[in-house]
Coordinates of C-alpha atoms in Angstrom, one line a residue:
X1 CA 120.0 61.5 50.6
X2 CA 123.2 62.4 52.2
X3 CA 122.0 63.7 55.7
X4 CA 125.6 63.9 57.0
X5 CA 126.4 66.3 54.3
X6 CA 123.4 68.3 54.9
X7 CA 124.0 68.5 58.6
X8 CA 127.6 70.0 57.9
X9 CA 126.2 72.6 55.6
X10 CA 125.8 76.0 57.3
X11 CA 125.9 77.9 54.0
X12 CA 122.2 79.2 54.3
X13 CA 119.8 79.2 57.3
X14 CA 117.3 77.2 55.3
X15 CA 119.5 74.2 55.0
X16 CA 120.4 73.9 58.7
X17 CA 117.2 75.4 60.3
X18 CA 116.3 72.2 62.2
X19 CA 119.3 70.1 62.5
X20 CA 117.6 68.1 65.3
X21 CA 114.8 67.3 63.1
X22 CA 117.0 65.9 60.4
X23 CA 119.2 64.2 62.8
X24 CA 116.1 62.4 64.1
X25 CA 115.1 61.3 60.6
X26 CA 118.5 60.0 59.9
X27 CA 118.4 58.0 63.2
X28 CA 115.0 56.6 62.3
X29 CA 116.2 55.3 58.7
X30 CA 119.3 53.6 60.3
X31 CA 117.3 52.3 63.3
X32 CA 113.5 52.3 63.0
X33 CA 113.2 51.6 66.8
X34 CA 114.8 55.1 67.4
X35 CA 111.7 56.8 66.2
X36 CA 109.7 55.2 68.8
X37 CA 112.0 56.7 71.8
X38 CA 113.0 60.2 72.7
X39 CA 116.3 61.3 71.3
X40 CA 119.1 60.7 73.8
X41 CA 121.5 62.9 72.0
X42 CA 120.2 66.3 73.1
X43 CA 123.4 68.1 72.4
X44 CA 123.5 71.7 70.7
X45 CA 125.5 72.3 67.5
X46 CA 128.0 75.1 68.0
X47 CA 128.1 75.1 71.8
X48 CA 130.2 73.6 74.5
X49 CA 129.9 73.6 78.4
X50 CA 132.4 74.9 80.7
X51 CA 134.7 72.1 80.4
X52 CA 134.7 72.3 76.6
X53 CA 132.4 69.3 76.2
X54 CA 129.4 69.3 74.1
X55 CA 126.5 70.9 75.9
X56 CA 123.2 69.1 76.5
X57 CA 119.9 70.9 75.9
X58 CA 118.3 69.5 78.9
X59 CA 120.9 70.6 81.4
X60 CA 122.1 74.0 80.2
X61 CA 121.0 77.4 79.0
X62 CA 117.5 78.8 78.6
X63 CA 116.0 80.6 81.7
X64 CA 118.3 79.0 84.3
X65 CA 121.4 80.4 82.9
X66 CA 119.6 83.5 81.7
X67 CA 118.6 84.4 85.4
X68 CA 122.2 84.4 86.4
X69 CA 123.0 86.8 83.5
X70 CA 120.0 89.0 84.2
X71 CA 121.1 89.5 87.8
X72 CA 124.3 90.6 86.9
X73 CA 122.8 93.1 84.5
X74 CA 120.4 94.4 87.2
X75 CA 123.7 95.1 89.3
X76 CA 125.4 96.8 86.4
X77 CA 122.4 99.0 85.8
X78 CA 122.0 100.0 89.5
X79 CA 125.8 101.1 89.4
X80 CA 125.6 102.7 86.3
X81 CA 122.5 104.8 87.0
X82 CA 123.7 105.3 90.6
X83 CA 126.2 107.4 88.8
X84 CA 124.7 108.9 85.7
X85 CA 121.1 109.8 87.1
X86 CA 122.4 112.2 89.7
X87 CA 125.8 113.2 87.9
X88 CA 124.4 116.7 86.9
X89 CA 123.7 117.4 90.5
X90 CA 127.3 116.4 91.6
X91 CA 128.8 118.6 89.0
X92 CA 126.7 121.6 89.5
X93 CA 127.0 121.0 93.4
X94 CA 130.4 119.9 95.0
X95 CA 132.3 120.5 91.7
X96 CA 130.6 123.9 91.2
X97 CA 130.1 123.7 87.3
X98 CA 127.5 125.6 85.5
X99 CA 124.2 124.2 84.3
X100 CA 125.1 124.1 80.6
X101 CA 128.7 122.9 81.3
X102 CA 127.4 120.2 83.5
X103 CA 124.9 119.0 80.9
X104 CA 127.5 119.0 78.2
X105 CA 129.7 117.1 80.6
X106 CA 127.1 114.5 81.3
X107 CA 126.2 114.1 77.7
X108 CA 130.0 113.6 76.8
X109 CA 130.4 110.8 79.4
X110 CA 127.2 109.2 78.4
X111 CA 128.5 109.3 74.7
X112 CA 131.7 107.8 75.7
X113 CA 130.0 105.2 77.7
X114 CA 127.7 104.3 74.8
X115 CA 130.4 104.3 72.1
X116 CA 133.1 102.2 74.0
X117 CA 131.0 99.0 73.7
X118 CA 132.1 98.9 70.1
X119 CA 135.8 98.4 71.4
X120 CA 134.6 95.8 73.9
X121 CA 132.5 93.9 71.5
X122 CA 135.5 93.7 69.0
X123 CA 137.6 92.5 71.8
X124 CA 135.0 90.0 72.9
X125 CA 134.3 88.6 69.5
X126 CA 137.7 88.5 68.2
X127 CA 139.9 87.6 71.1
X128 CA 138.6 87.0 74.7
X129 CA 135.1 85.6 74.1
X130 CA 132.0 87.1 75.9
X131 CA 132.3 85.3 79.3
X132 CA 136.0 86.3 79.9
X133 CA 135.3 89.8 78.7
X134 CA 132.2 90.1 81.3
X135 CA 134.6 89.0 84.0
X136 CA 137.4 91.4 83.1
X137 CA 135.0 94.5 82.6
X138 CA 133.3 93.7 86.0
X139 CA 136.5 93.9 87.8
X140 CA 137.6 97.0 86.1
X141 CA 133.9 98.4 86.9
X142 CA 134.5 97.7 90.6
X143 CA 138.0 99.4 90.6
X144 CA 136.3 102.6 89.0
X145 CA 133.4 102.8 91.4
X146 CA 136.0 102.3 94.2
X147 CA 138.1 105.3 93.2
X148 CA 134.9 107.3 92.5
X149 CA 134.0 106.8 96.1
X150 CA 137.6 107.9 97.1
X151 CA 137.5 111.1 95.0
X152 CA 134.4 111.9 96.9
X153 CA 136.0 111.3 100.3
X154 CA 138.7 113.8 99.2
X155 CA 135.9 116.4 98.5
X156 CA 134.5 115.9 102.1
X157 CA 138.0 116.4 103.6
X158 CA 138.6 119.5 101.6
X159 CA 135.2 121.0 102.7
X160 CA 135.9 120.3 106.3
X161 CA 139.3 122.4 106.2
X162 CA 137.5 125.6 107.3
X163 CA 138.7 129.2 106.8
X164 CA 141.8 128.7 108.5
X165 CA 142.9 126.1 105.8
X166 CA 145.6 127.0 103.5
X167 CA 144.1 128.2 100.3
X168 CA 146.8 126.9 98.1
X169 CA 146.3 123.3 99.7
X170 CA 142.7 123.6 99.2
X171 CA 142.8 124.5 95.6
X172 CA 145.5 121.8 95.0
X173 CA 143.3 119.2 96.7
X174 CA 140.3 120.2 94.7
X175 CA 142.4 119.9 91.4
X176 CA 143.4 116.5 92.3
X177 CA 139.9 115.5 93.3
X178 CA 138.5 116.7 89.9
X179 CA 141.3 114.6 88.2
X180 CA 140.7 111.5 90.2
X181 CA 136.9 112.1 89.7
X182 CA 137.0 112.4 86.1
X183 CA 139.4 109.5 85.5
X184 CA 137.3 107.2 87.7
X185 CA 134.3 108.2 85.8
X186 CA 135.8 107.3 82.5
X187 CA 137.2 104.1 83.8
X188 CA 133.7 103.0 84.8
X189 CA 132.8 104.0 81.2
X190 CA 135.5 101.9 79.8
X191 CA 134.3 99.0 82.0
X192 CA 130.7 99.5 80.9
X193 CA 132.1 99.3 77.2
X194 CA 133.3 95.8 77.9
X195 CA 130.4 94.7 79.9
X196 CA 127.1 96.1 78.2
X197 CA 127.4 94.4 74.9
X198 CA 128.9 91.0 76.1
X199 CA 126.3 90.3 78.8
X200 CA 123.3 90.9 76.8
X201 CA 124.5 88.7 73.8
X202 CA 126.0 86.0 76.2
X203 CA 122.3 86.1 77.6
X204 CA 120.8 85.7 74.3
X205 CA 123.2 82.8 73.4
X206 CA 121.6 80.7 75.9
X207 CA 118.6 80.1 73.7
X208 CA 118.9 77.9 70.6
X209 CA 117.3 79.6 67.6
X210 CA 117.0 76.3 65.9
X211 CA 114.6 75.1 68.5
X212 CA 111.0 76.6 68.1
X213 CA 110.2 76.8 71.8
X214 CA 113.7 78.4 72.7
X215 CA 113.3 80.7 69.7
X216 CA 110.1 81.9 71.0
X217 CA 111.6 82.2 74.7
X218 CA 114.5 84.3 73.2
X219 CA 111.8 86.9 72.0
X220 CA 110.6 87.1 75.8
X221 CA 114.1 87.2 76.9
X222 CA 114.8 90.7 75.5
X223 CA 111.5 92.0 77.1
X224 CA 112.4 90.5 80.5
X225 CA 116.0 91.5 80.1
X226 CA 114.9 95.1 80.0
X227 CA 112.5 94.6 82.8
X228 CA 115.2 93.5 85.0
X229 CA 117.5 96.5 83.8
X230 CA 114.7 99.0 84.8
X231 CA 114.2 97.1 88.1
X232 CA 117.7 97.7 89.1
X233 CA 117.5 101.4 87.8
X234 CA 114.3 102.0 89.8
X235 CA 115.9 100.6 92.9
X236 CA 118.8 103.2 92.3
X237 CA 116.6 106.1 91.7
X238 CA 114.3 105.3 94.7
X239 CA 117.2 104.7 97.2
X240 CA 120.5 105.8 96.0
X241 CA 119.6 109.1 94.7
X242 CA 118.2 110.0 98.3
X243 CA 121.3 108.8 100.0
X244 CA 123.6 111.0 97.6
X245 CA 121.3 114.3 98.1
X246 CA 120.8 113.8 101.8
X247 CA 123.4 111.7 103.5
X248 CA 126.7 111.3 101.7
X249 CA 128.2 111.3 98.1
X250 CA 130.9 109.0 99.5
X251 CA 128.3 106.4 100.6
X252 CA 126.3 107.1 97.3
X253 CA 129.2 105.9 95.2
X254 CA 130.4 103.2 97.4
X255 CA 127.2 101.2 97.4
X256 CA 127.1 100.7 93.5
X257 CA 130.7 99.2 93.9
X258 CA 129.5 96.6 96.5
X259 CA 126.4 95.8 94.4
X260 CA 128.6 95.3 91.4
X261 CA 130.8 93.0 93.3
X262 CA 127.7 90.9 94.5
X263 CA 126.5 90.8 90.9
X264 CA 129.8 89.4 89.7
X265 CA 129.7 86.7 92.2
X266 CA 126.2 85.6 91.2
X267 CA 127.4 85.6 87.6
X268 CA 130.2 83.1 88.4
X269 CA 127.9 80.8 90.2
X270 CA 126.2 80.2 87.0
X271 CA 129.3 79.2 85.1
X272 CA 128.3 75.5 85.0
X273 CA 125.0 76.1 83.5
X274 CA 126.2 78.4 80.6
X275 CA 126.3 77.5 76.9
X276 CA 129.4 78.8 75.5
X277 CA 129.6 79.5 71.7
X278 CA 132.3 77.6 69.6
X279 CA 134.7 79.9 67.9
X280 CA 136.4 78.2 65.2
X281 CA 139.9 78.7 63.5
X282 CA 138.3 81.1 60.8
X283 CA 139.4 84.7 60.4
X284 CA 137.4 87.5 62.2
X285 CA 134.3 88.1 60.7
X286 CA 135.0 91.8 60.8
X287 CA 138.1 91.0 58.6
X288 CA 135.9 89.0 56.3
X289 CA 133.2 91.8 55.6
X290 CA 135.9 94.2 55.2
X291 CA 137.3 92.0 52.5
X292 CA 134.0 92.1 50.7
X293 CA 134.1 95.9 50.3
X294 CA 137.7 95.8 49.4
X295 CA 137.0 93.3 46.6
X296 CA 133.8 95.2 45.5
X297 CA 135.9 98.5 45.2
X298 CA 138.6 96.6 43.2
X299 CA 136.2 95.3 40.9
X300 CA 134.3 98.5 40.5
X301 CA 135.1 98.5 36.7
X302 CA 133.8 94.8 36.3
X303 CA 130.6 94.9 34.2
X304 CA 127.6 93.5 35.7
X305 CA 127.0 91.1 32.9
X306 CA 130.2 89.3 34.2
X307 CA 128.7 89.3 37.6
X308 CA 125.4 87.9 36.4
X309 CA 127.5 85.1 34.5
X310 CA 129.3 84.3 37.9
X311 CA 126.0 84.3 39.8
X312 CA 124.4 82.0 37.3
X313 CA 127.5 79.7 37.2
X314 CA 127.2 79.4 41.2
X315 CA 123.5 78.8 40.9
X316 CA 122.3 82.0 42.9
X317 CA 118.7 82.6 42.5
X318 CA 117.5 86.2 42.0
X319 CA 116.0 87.3 45.2
X320 CA 115.4 90.9 46.7
X321 CA 118.6 90.4 48.8
X322 CA 120.8 89.6 45.7
X323 CA 119.3 92.6 43.9
X324 CA 119.9 95.3 46.7
X325 CA 123.5 96.8 47.0
X326 CA 124.4 94.7 43.8
X327 CA 127.9 96.3 43.6
X328 CA 128.8 94.2 46.6
X329 CA 128.2 91.1 44.4
X330 CA 131.4 92.1 42.6
X331 CA 133.2 90.7 45.4
X332 CA 132.4 87.2 44.1
X333 CA 135.1 87.7 41.3
X334 CA 138.7 88.3 41.9
X335 CA 140.3 91.5 40.5
X336 CA 142.4 89.6 37.9
X337 CA 139.5 87.4 37.0
X338 CA 140.7 84.3 38.7
X339 CA 138.7 82.0 40.9
X340 CA 141.4 80.6 43.0
X341 CA 140.2 79.6 46.7
X342 CA 140.8 82.6 49.0
X343 CA 140.9 85.0 46.1
X344 CA 137.1 85.6 46.0
X345 CA 134.3 86.0 48.6
X346 CA 131.7 83.4 49.1
X347 CA 128.0 84.1 48.7
X348 CA 127.3 84.1 52.4
X349 CA 130.1 86.6 53.1
X350 CA 128.6 89.0 50.7
X351 CA 125.1 88.7 52.3
X352 CA 126.7 89.4 55.6
X353 CA 128.2 92.5 54.3
X354 CA 124.9 93.7 52.8
X355 CA 123.4 92.8 56.2
X356 CA 125.7 95.5 57.9
X357 CA 124.9 98.1 55.2
X358 CA 121.3 97.6 55.7
X359 CA 121.6 98.5 59.5
X360 CA 123.2 102.1 58.5
X361 CA 119.9 104.0 57.8
X362 CA 118.1 102.6 60.7
X363 CA 121.0 103.5 62.9
X364 CA 121.2 107.0 61.6
X365 CA 117.5 107.7 61.8
X366 CA 117.4 106.5 65.4
X367 CA 119.8 109.2 66.5
X368 CA 117.1 111.7 67.0
X369 CA 115.5 109.5 69.5
X370 CA 118.7 109.1 71.2
X371 CA 119.2 112.9 71.5
X372 CA 115.7 113.3 73.1
X373 CA 116.5 110.3 75.5
X374 CA 119.6 112.2 76.7
X375 CA 117.4 114.9 78.4
X376 CA 115.8 112.8 81.0
X377 CA 119.0 112.7 83.1
X378 CA 120.0 116.4 82.4
X379 CA 117.3 119.1 82.0
X380 CA 114.3 117.0 83.2
X381 CA 116.2 116.8 86.5
X382 CA 117.1 120.4 86.6
X383 CA 113.4 121.2 85.9
X384 CA 112.0 119.3 88.7
X385 CA 114.7 120.7 91.1
X386 CA 113.0 124.1 90.9
X387 CA 109.4 122.7 91.6
X388 CA 107.7 121.6 94.9
X389 CA 108.9 118.1 95.6
X390 CA 107.3 117.8 99.1
X391 CA 105.3 114.8 99.9
X392 CA 102.6 113.8 102.5
X393 CA 105.5 112.5 104.8
X394 CA 106.5 115.6 107.0
X395 CA 110.0 117.1 105.9
X396 CA 110.6 114.7 103.1
X397 CA 111.4 116.0 99.6
X398 CA 111.6 113.8 96.5
X399 CA 115.3 114.0 95.1
X400 CA 115.1 115.7 91.6
X401 CA 117.1 112.7 90.0
X402 CA 114.6 110.3 91.6
X403 CA 111.9 111.5 89.3
X404 CA 113.6 109.3 86.6
X405 CA 112.2 106.4 88.6
X406 CA 109.1 107.1 86.7
X407 CA 110.6 106.1 83.5
X408 CA 111.7 102.8 85.0
X409 CA 108.3 102.3 86.8
X410 CA 106.6 102.6 83.5
X411 CA 108.7 100.1 81.9
X412 CA 108.4 97.7 84.8
X413 CA 104.6 98.0 84.7
X414 CA 104.3 97.8 81.0
X415 CA 106.7 95.2 79.8
X416 CA 104.5 92.3 81.5
X417 CA 101.4 93.8 79.6
X418 CA 103.3 93.9 76.3
X419 CA 104.8 90.4 76.7
X420 CA 101.8 88.6 78.1
X421 CA 98.9 90.5 76.6
X422 CA 99.9 92.6 73.5
X423 CA 102.2 90.2 71.8
X424 CA 99.7 87.2 71.9
X425 CA 96.9 89.4 70.7
X426 CA 98.9 90.9 67.9
X427 CA 100.2 87.4 67.1
X428 CA 96.8 86.1 66.6
X429 CA 96.0 89.1 64.4
X430 CA 99.2 89.3 62.2
X431 CA 100.5 85.6 62.5
X432 CA 104.0 87.0 63.4
X433 CA 105.9 85.4 66.1
X434 CA 106.6 88.7 67.7
X435 CA 103.1 90.3 67.1
X436 CA 104.6 93.2 65.2
X437 CA 108.0 93.4 63.3
X438 CA 110.7 94.9 65.1
X439 CA 110.8 97.9 62.9
X440 CA 107.2 98.5 63.6
X441 CA 108.0 98.3 67.3
X442 CA 110.9 100.8 67.1
X443 CA 108.9 103.2 64.9
X444 CA 105.9 103.0 67.7
X445 CA 108.2 104.3 70.4
X446 CA 109.5 107.1 68.3
X447 CA 106.0 108.3 68.0
X448 CA 105.5 108.2 71.8
X449 CA 108.8 109.9 72.3
X450 CA 107.8 112.8 70.2
X451 CA 104.5 113.2 72.1
X452 CA 106.5 113.1 75.4
X453 CA 108.6 116.1 74.3
X454 CA 105.6 118.2 73.3
X455 CA 104.1 117.5 76.8
X456 CA 107.4 118.4 78.4
X457 CA 107.6 121.8 76.5
X458 CA 103.8 122.5 77.5
X459 CA 104.6 121.7 81.4
X460 CA 107.6 124.0 81.2
X461 CA 105.6 126.8 79.6
X462 CA 103.4 126.5 82.6
X463 CA 106.2 126.4 85.2
X464 CA 107.6 129.6 83.6
X465 CA 104.3 131.4 83.7
X466 CA 103.7 130.4 87.6
X467 CA 107.1 131.7 88.3
X468 CA 106.4 135.2 86.6
X469 CA 103.0 135.3 88.3
X470 CA 104.5 134.7 91.7
X471 CA 107.4 137.2 91.0
X472 CA 110.1 134.5 91.1
X473 CA 111.8 135.2 87.6
X474 CA 114.8 136.8 89.5
X475 CA 114.8 134.3 92.4
X476 CA 116.2 131.1 91.1
X477 CA 116.7 129.7 94.7
X478 CA 113.0 129.9 95.6
X479 CA 110.9 126.9 94.9
X480 CA 108.3 127.5 92.2
X481 CA 104.9 126.7 93.7
X482 CA 104.0 124.1 91.2
X483 CA 103.8 120.3 91.9
X484 CA 106.6 118.1 90.6
X485 CA 103.9 115.5 89.9
X486 CA 103.3 117.7 86.7
X487 CA 106.3 116.1 85.3
X488 CA 105.1 112.4 85.7
X489 CA 103.3 112.3 82.2
X490 CA 106.5 113.1 80.3
X491 CA 108.5 110.7 82.3
X492 CA 106.1 107.8 82.1
X493 CA 105.8 108.4 78.2
X494 CA 109.6 108.1 78.1
X495 CA 109.4 104.8 79.8
X496 CA 106.5 103.6 77.4
X497 CA 108.6 104.7 74.4
X498 CA 111.6 102.6 75.8
X499 CA 109.6 99.4 75.8
X500 CA 109.0 99.8 72.2
X501 CA 112.2 101.6 70.9
X502 CA 114.9 100.5 73.2
X503 CA 114.0 96.9 73.5
X504 CA 113.1 96.8 69.8
X505 CA 116.5 98.3 68.9
X506 CA 118.3 95.8 71.3
X507 CA 116.7 92.7 69.6
X508 CA 117.0 94.1 66.1
X509 CA 120.7 94.7 66.2
X510 CA 121.3 91.4 67.8
X511 CA 119.1 89.3 65.4
X512 CA 120.1 91.3 62.2
X513 CA 123.8 90.8 62.4
X514 CA 125.8 87.7 61.5
X515 CA 126.2 85.1 64.3
X516 CA 129.8 85.8 64.8
X517 CA 129.2 89.5 65.2
X518 CA 126.2 89.8 67.6
X519 CA 128.3 91.3 70.4
X520 CA 129.3 94.0 67.7
X521 CA 125.5 94.3 66.7
X522 CA 124.5 95.2 70.3
X523 CA 127.5 97.6 70.5
X524 CA 126.2 99.3 67.4
X525 CA 122.9 99.6 69.2
X526 CA 124.5 101.2 72.3
X527 CA 126.5 103.6 69.9
X528 CA 123.4 105.1 68.6
X529 CA 122.8 106.5 72.2
X530 CA 126.7 107.4 72.5
X531 CA 126.5 109.5 69.2
X532 CA 123.2 110.9 70.2
X533 CA 124.5 112.0 73.6
X534 CA 127.5 113.6 71.6
X535 CA 124.9 115.4 69.4
X536 CA 123.0 116.5 72.2
X537 CA 126.2 118.0 73.7
X538 CA 127.0 119.7 70.6
X539 CA 123.5 120.9 70.1
X540 CA 123.4 122.4 73.7
X541 CA 126.6 124.1 73.3
X542 CA 125.5 125.6 69.8
X543 CA 122.3 126.7 71.3
X544 CA 124.1 128.2 74.3
X545 CA 126.3 130.3 72.0
X546 CA 123.6 131.4 69.7
X547 CA 121.0 132.5 72.4
X548 CA 123.3 134.2 74.9
X549 CA 125.1 137.5 74.6
X550 CA 124.0 141.1 74.4
X551 CA 122.7 140.8 77.8
X552 CA 120.3 138.0 76.9
X553 CA 119.7 135.0 79.0
X554 CA 120.4 131.6 76.8
X555 CA 117.9 128.9 76.8
X556 CA 120.0 127.1 79.2
X557 CA 120.8 129.9 81.7
X558 CA 121.7 129.1 85.3
X559 CA 118.3 130.7 86.3
X560 CA 115.9 128.5 84.8
X561 CA 113.1 130.9 85.5
X562 CA 114.9 133.0 82.9
X563 CA 115.9 130.3 80.6
X564 CA 113.7 128.6 78.0
X565 CA 113.8 124.8 78.0
X566 CA 110.3 125.0 76.4
X567 CA 112.0 126.2 73.3
X568 CA 114.5 123.5 73.4
X569 CA 111.8 120.7 74.1
X570 CA 109.8 121.9 71.1
X571 CA 112.8 122.1 68.9
X572 CA 113.6 118.4 69.8
X573 CA 109.9 117.5 69.1
X574 CA 110.2 118.9 65.5
X575 CA 113.6 117.1 65.0
X576 CA 112.0 113.8 66.2
X577 CA 109.0 114.2 63.8
X578 CA 111.6 114.7 61.0
X579 CA 113.5 111.7 62.0
X580 CA 110.5 109.7 62.3
X581 CA 109.6 110.5 58.8
X582 CA 112.9 109.6 57.6
X583 CA 113.0 106.2 59.6
X584 CA 109.5 105.2 58.1
X585 CA 111.0 105.9 54.7
X586 CA 114.1 103.7 55.3
X587 CA 112.1 100.8 56.7
X588 CA 110.2 100.5 53.4
X589 CA 113.5 99.3 51.8
X590 CA 114.7 97.1 54.5
X591 CA 115.1 93.4 53.8
X592 CA 115.6 91.2 56.9
X593 CA 118.6 89.1 57.1
X594 CA 118.2 85.4 56.3
X595 CA 119.8 84.2 59.4
X596 CA 117.3 86.1 61.6
X597 CA 114.0 84.5 62.6
X598 CA 110.8 84.7 60.5
X599 CA 109.3 88.2 61.1

């Protein structure tokens, strides 16, 4: 048997699933004594170290490298949520925007921040590589945060001008502050677009899927990755929001910049331990997949009998995958019927294109979940701001934005339970490596999210009833005598839903994309929440226009005691139920990609 030929072939995952094992057999044949001693060559195919040398399994990657990468992600989440979690308060406070306008602005920014990773991932996978993109994005991130703090400083100077200050000068200063603020805000979004997909993909790259133990560890990596993210978020919501609300917005924007700089230093300290994926001289996988679609369209008039003959000539076995999206199989033939090298697509290229198409229905049906997710940093926060937020500590009130910490706290508490208890028990029952399939995990979170929205609507109905009973309908600045702890269940259930759906989507879009496009896969996952935020903004604007006018208060009136957030939450619950139904229908036809793990 020609083992060298087998080792060089990467046409199908089934042929190279265990290269180390085949290498060991080859060594034992050529040198029987080698079978009695451990392998000296523990290098990993397709990876190099920081000096461009073959990387050794024993001295690189895995949890040591992943730890450095998780730290920089904690810092980035601390910085990101240090802005986004309390952004609506800053917009409706120092910048003086209305509730509906501020909510739309927050959703638009979150949408941009979640869509820009598509650009960042493309740049990383096609040009710079993930490591360089992370460093460059981190530097831009720090710059954006610094300018954001500077814009808040201008606001402090303007507000201290007093009544004797020139009104025109103040107006000009405020205009410049707004321009600088939003420019800095979107610079942070741009930096996050390069940082977010690359850091997670680079972290997952530290685990070799061809090694059974490392493959199992990679499953845990996605759980602990999200644990680290939420730990950073929890710290932000517990400390930074209080600083912003009670001490200084300048300090509240400057601290994330400092933390981000520290995170970058920690990331650089791990440089010598990382595994760097080898990028060959082959053309971009995006171009390759695009060519599949182009050839399939050009060959649209080709009969399926010709395709069947070509498949038989190539020895392609009839599988579920080959039967699905069969029109793409036409890319196996050139438009003029020739079969010259470079004129047709390979079987693997066609399968990669099919894998991308299969993700589309899952992506689309996850959008409703993303719309629901967007409310935790907007209307949930405004809801809590009207309620009794006092604590046992004299004179201390919980900042409304800090209520989001219950989402992170729920994640931090439940992920260890999920990873160490639920997965092993489910694995014993189902025999699946991850306990349940990724699609089942995602769907479970969608169910929990729907329940959370129903609870949010019920709590809001109670808040409005209490406001009416105490005669506060026209007194928006008076606290409603209802404890803010009533909001904890909806926040906690949001966190539980994230453990299932958010983590599941991350691993799903990483694992089901071709190896060369995994940064793009994670960017597609993030784009779900980007498009979801834009859809949320559109939905809010549409409802605002439909429910206002003729002297009526809209569902999102500045006076929340006259608004109807309960109607909005119930509408989202209905949409979530519809989205869940469509999602379940799509999962029935999904075929897992061959290069993914065994599900």
